[in-house]
Amino acid sequence: MNIFKLSWKNILAKPLNSIMSVLLFALSIGLITFLTLFNHQFKKGLENNLAGIDLVIGAKGSPLQLILNSMYHIDAPTGNIAIGEAAPFLNPKHPLLSGSIPLSLGDSYGAFRIVGTTPSIFKFYGATQVEGDIYKKDFDVVTGSDVADKLHLHIGDEFYSTHGLEDNPDLAHDHGHPFVVKGILQPTGTVLDQLILTTPQTVWKVHEHDSTATDQEGSGHEGHHHDDAMHNHTSMPIIAIDSSEAQVLTDSIIAALRAQPDKEITSVLVKFKTRTNIQSLNLLRNINANTGLMAASPAMEINRLYSMMGSGTEALQYIAILIAIVAAISIFISLYSSLKERRYEMALLRVGGAGPGKLFQMIIAEGLWISILGLIIGLLAGHLGMELAGSILEEGYKYRFTGMLWIPQEWWIIGGALFVGLLAAVLPAIQGSRTDLHRTLAEG
Amino acid sequence: MITTSKLTYAYPGQSPIQFPDVQCGENEHALILGPSGTGKTTLLHLLGGLISPASGEITIGGTSVDKLRGHALDVFRGKRIGIIFQKPHFIRSLTALENLLLTQSLAGNEADKKQAHLLLERLSIGQKANHKTHSMSIGEQQRLAIARALINRPAIILADEPSSALDDQNCQQMIELLLQVANEEKSNLIVVTHDSRIKSMIEKKVFLT
């Protein structure tokens, strides 16, 4: 039975006195932990999805909306652009660009977006492994790993898309040509995990079919047949994506797009050869000033988003710190008032041979125990809360949020919490260590 | 063995109180008697090293207690002195046994559960070892207070009005028990009291006026 065990027993002996302080402390720590985990994953998610993209070119409107729509797939498109207008940026021989990807949006399945694009998108986002194969024809699709998980899609499955980007069964294109799952991407940690990818032409054909109601013959028919293995949902082998094959497919899709300048796409994702080149830097301004298109820089828009989001989370952080201060005051009050009741106990400890330093340590330890309890509960609650909120956030932000991770900033939370507990206990500890032996005992 | 000479103690802003000399040889016990307000408790606290004298000397088992200050005095008090207070107070959050173990560890001794159990048995409160102290009767609490004063085998046992809250029968038993264990441990027992019931039980008396 040493002084630290005693301090623990003292906390346990009066649970009601400590419980308020512990709960306040836990609330504050939980809130701070949640915000820290959220901010970390929010930023990391945005940054993972930058994917080295330097410009997004689309219809005029809000540049932030264009970025959110085309790179994060969380907002409506600003409109469509004619391929003819965008053609220079789809030219593989453009002197400033090292790559560009057309995007056609408009349909979804099970609340996941169907994106018509070229297979070069895999390389853009660093997707290298696919179960099955990449898409090679219209109406073939490759789904992201989360899409396949959530919708229980397997290679060979067929489905009909829904018009628009919400999961609304009234808008289902439930006739015409179905989509066929040809491949399922391995997790990339990017927005690709949440997308269904196909050719740009497929997106047009779905809508042409709707308006003309003609039978879509040809291109995809041999894709319909399912062999038994597919029905039993056995997994297909995971293969590395053949980048030269993807390039050949990309080139032919681009050529087909450029041959139809009146058709529309939603936007183009662009990478520069060199970012520091003056002409590259001027490209954004030139497009916005001299064409009917709008160019937006993901880095700039995301920074703007940070500063907007930042003020919100900052306000919450101040509230959490305020609660921490209240918790500290509550620890202080509970220690201070228990000190009065325990004056005689302090004197007994002194009689037994404990110096003032020991009493000081004991009361500091009591403050620390409360903050450690609050810390543990708060950290658990913060992580659990993040895990529970993760699925809701994932729908909104289109990338993964989890409570099952530990980030370095949490060491600061721990350090800060222990410091606050220490601070709250210092005055009572000084007071307790000064207990006047003779007078306390003489008064009985 | 305890010897004091020409002890004085000064409360701030008051003239010093002078105390008669106290001397106890081996196996010798003493009563400190006197009306209220003559400084009986102050003398006891001087002997116990809870306060330091303004002048004079206290020697306990060969150590000049009046010369000790701070940490050295704390250690000496813990190891060599057992005190029984008028009202038995304990650490409320601990059980009877834990109170004894804490007393051992505060004195810098190994916490010896076996010894603590034996002592509780010897004082007939073995069955209360794992009870919180506030659930024990006043008589049991007095016994536990004796156990706590004895657990570190002190050179002297000081008792401040130990019998004031007890009826005649319990008072007699208490003092007899104290004398018995003090003799067994070869400790000096010094009792402060104004209780006439125990005057006949201890021969040596120091009168304060």
Coordinates of C-alpha atoms in Angstrom, one line a residue, chain A residues 1-3 5-6 9-11 13-14 344-346 348-356 358 436-439 441-444, chain B residues 9 11 41-42 45 49-51 74-75 77-78 83 85 87 89-94 98 101-103 105-107 111 132 148:
Chain A
M1 CA 0.0 0.0 0.0
N2 CA 2.0 3.0 -1.2
I3 CA 0.9 6.6 -1.8
K5 CA -2.3 3.0 -4.5
L6 CA -3.8 5.1 -1.8
K9 CA -8.3 4.0 -3.5
N10 CA -9.3 7.5 -2.5
I11 CA -10.8 8.1 -6.0
A13 CA -14.0 5.4 -2.3
K14 CA -15.9 8.5 -3.5
Y344 CA -7.2 14.6 9.7
E345 CA -6.2 11.9 7.2
M346 CA -3.4 14.2 5.9
L348 CA -2.3 10.9 10.1
L349 CA -0.1 10.3 7.0
R350 CA 2.3 12.9 8.4
V351 CA 2.4 11.2 11.8
G352 CA 3.1 7.9 10.0
G353 CA 6.2 9.4 8.5
A354 CA 5.0 10.9 5.2
G355 CA 6.7 14.2 4.4
P356 CA 4.9 17.1 2.9
K358 CA 4.4 12.6 -0.2
D436 CA -0.5 21.7 10.1
L437 CA 0.1 18.5 12.0
H438 CA 0.0 19.8 15.5
R439 CA -3.1 22.0 15.2
L441 CA -4.5 16.7 15.6
A442 CA -5.0 18.9 18.7
E443 CA -8.4 20.0 17.4
G444 CA -9.3 16.3 16.9
Chain B
Y9 CA 7.5 25.3 23.5
Y11 CA 3.1 29.3 20.3
T41 CA -1.2 17.5 24.2
T42 CA 1.6 19.9 23.3
H45 CA 3.3 16.2 20.3
G49 CA 8.2 14.7 17.0
L50 CA 5.1 16.3 15.6
I51 CA 6.5 19.7 16.6
D74 CA 9.5 12.4 9.5
V75 CA 11.4 9.2 9.1
R77 CA 8.5 9.5 13.7
G78 CA 7.4 6.9 11.3
I83 CA 0.6 7.4 18.5
F85 CA -5.3 9.6 19.4
K87 CA -10.7 9.7 18.7
H89 CA -9.2 8.3 12.9
F90 CA -8.2 6.2 9.9
I91 CA -7.9 6.5 6.2
R92 CA -11.5 6.1 5.3
S93 CA -10.9 4.7 1.8
L94 CA -8.9 1.8 3.1
E98 CA -4.7 -1.7 4.4
L101 CA 0.0 -1.9 5.5
L102 CA 0.1 1.8 4.7
T103 CA 1.5 2.6 8.1
S105 CA 5.1 1.5 4.0
L106 CA 5.0 5.1 5.1
A107 CA 7.7 4.2 7.7
A111 CA 4.5 -4.1 3.8
K132 CA -13.6 -0.5 6.1
R148 CA -1.5 0.9 14.0

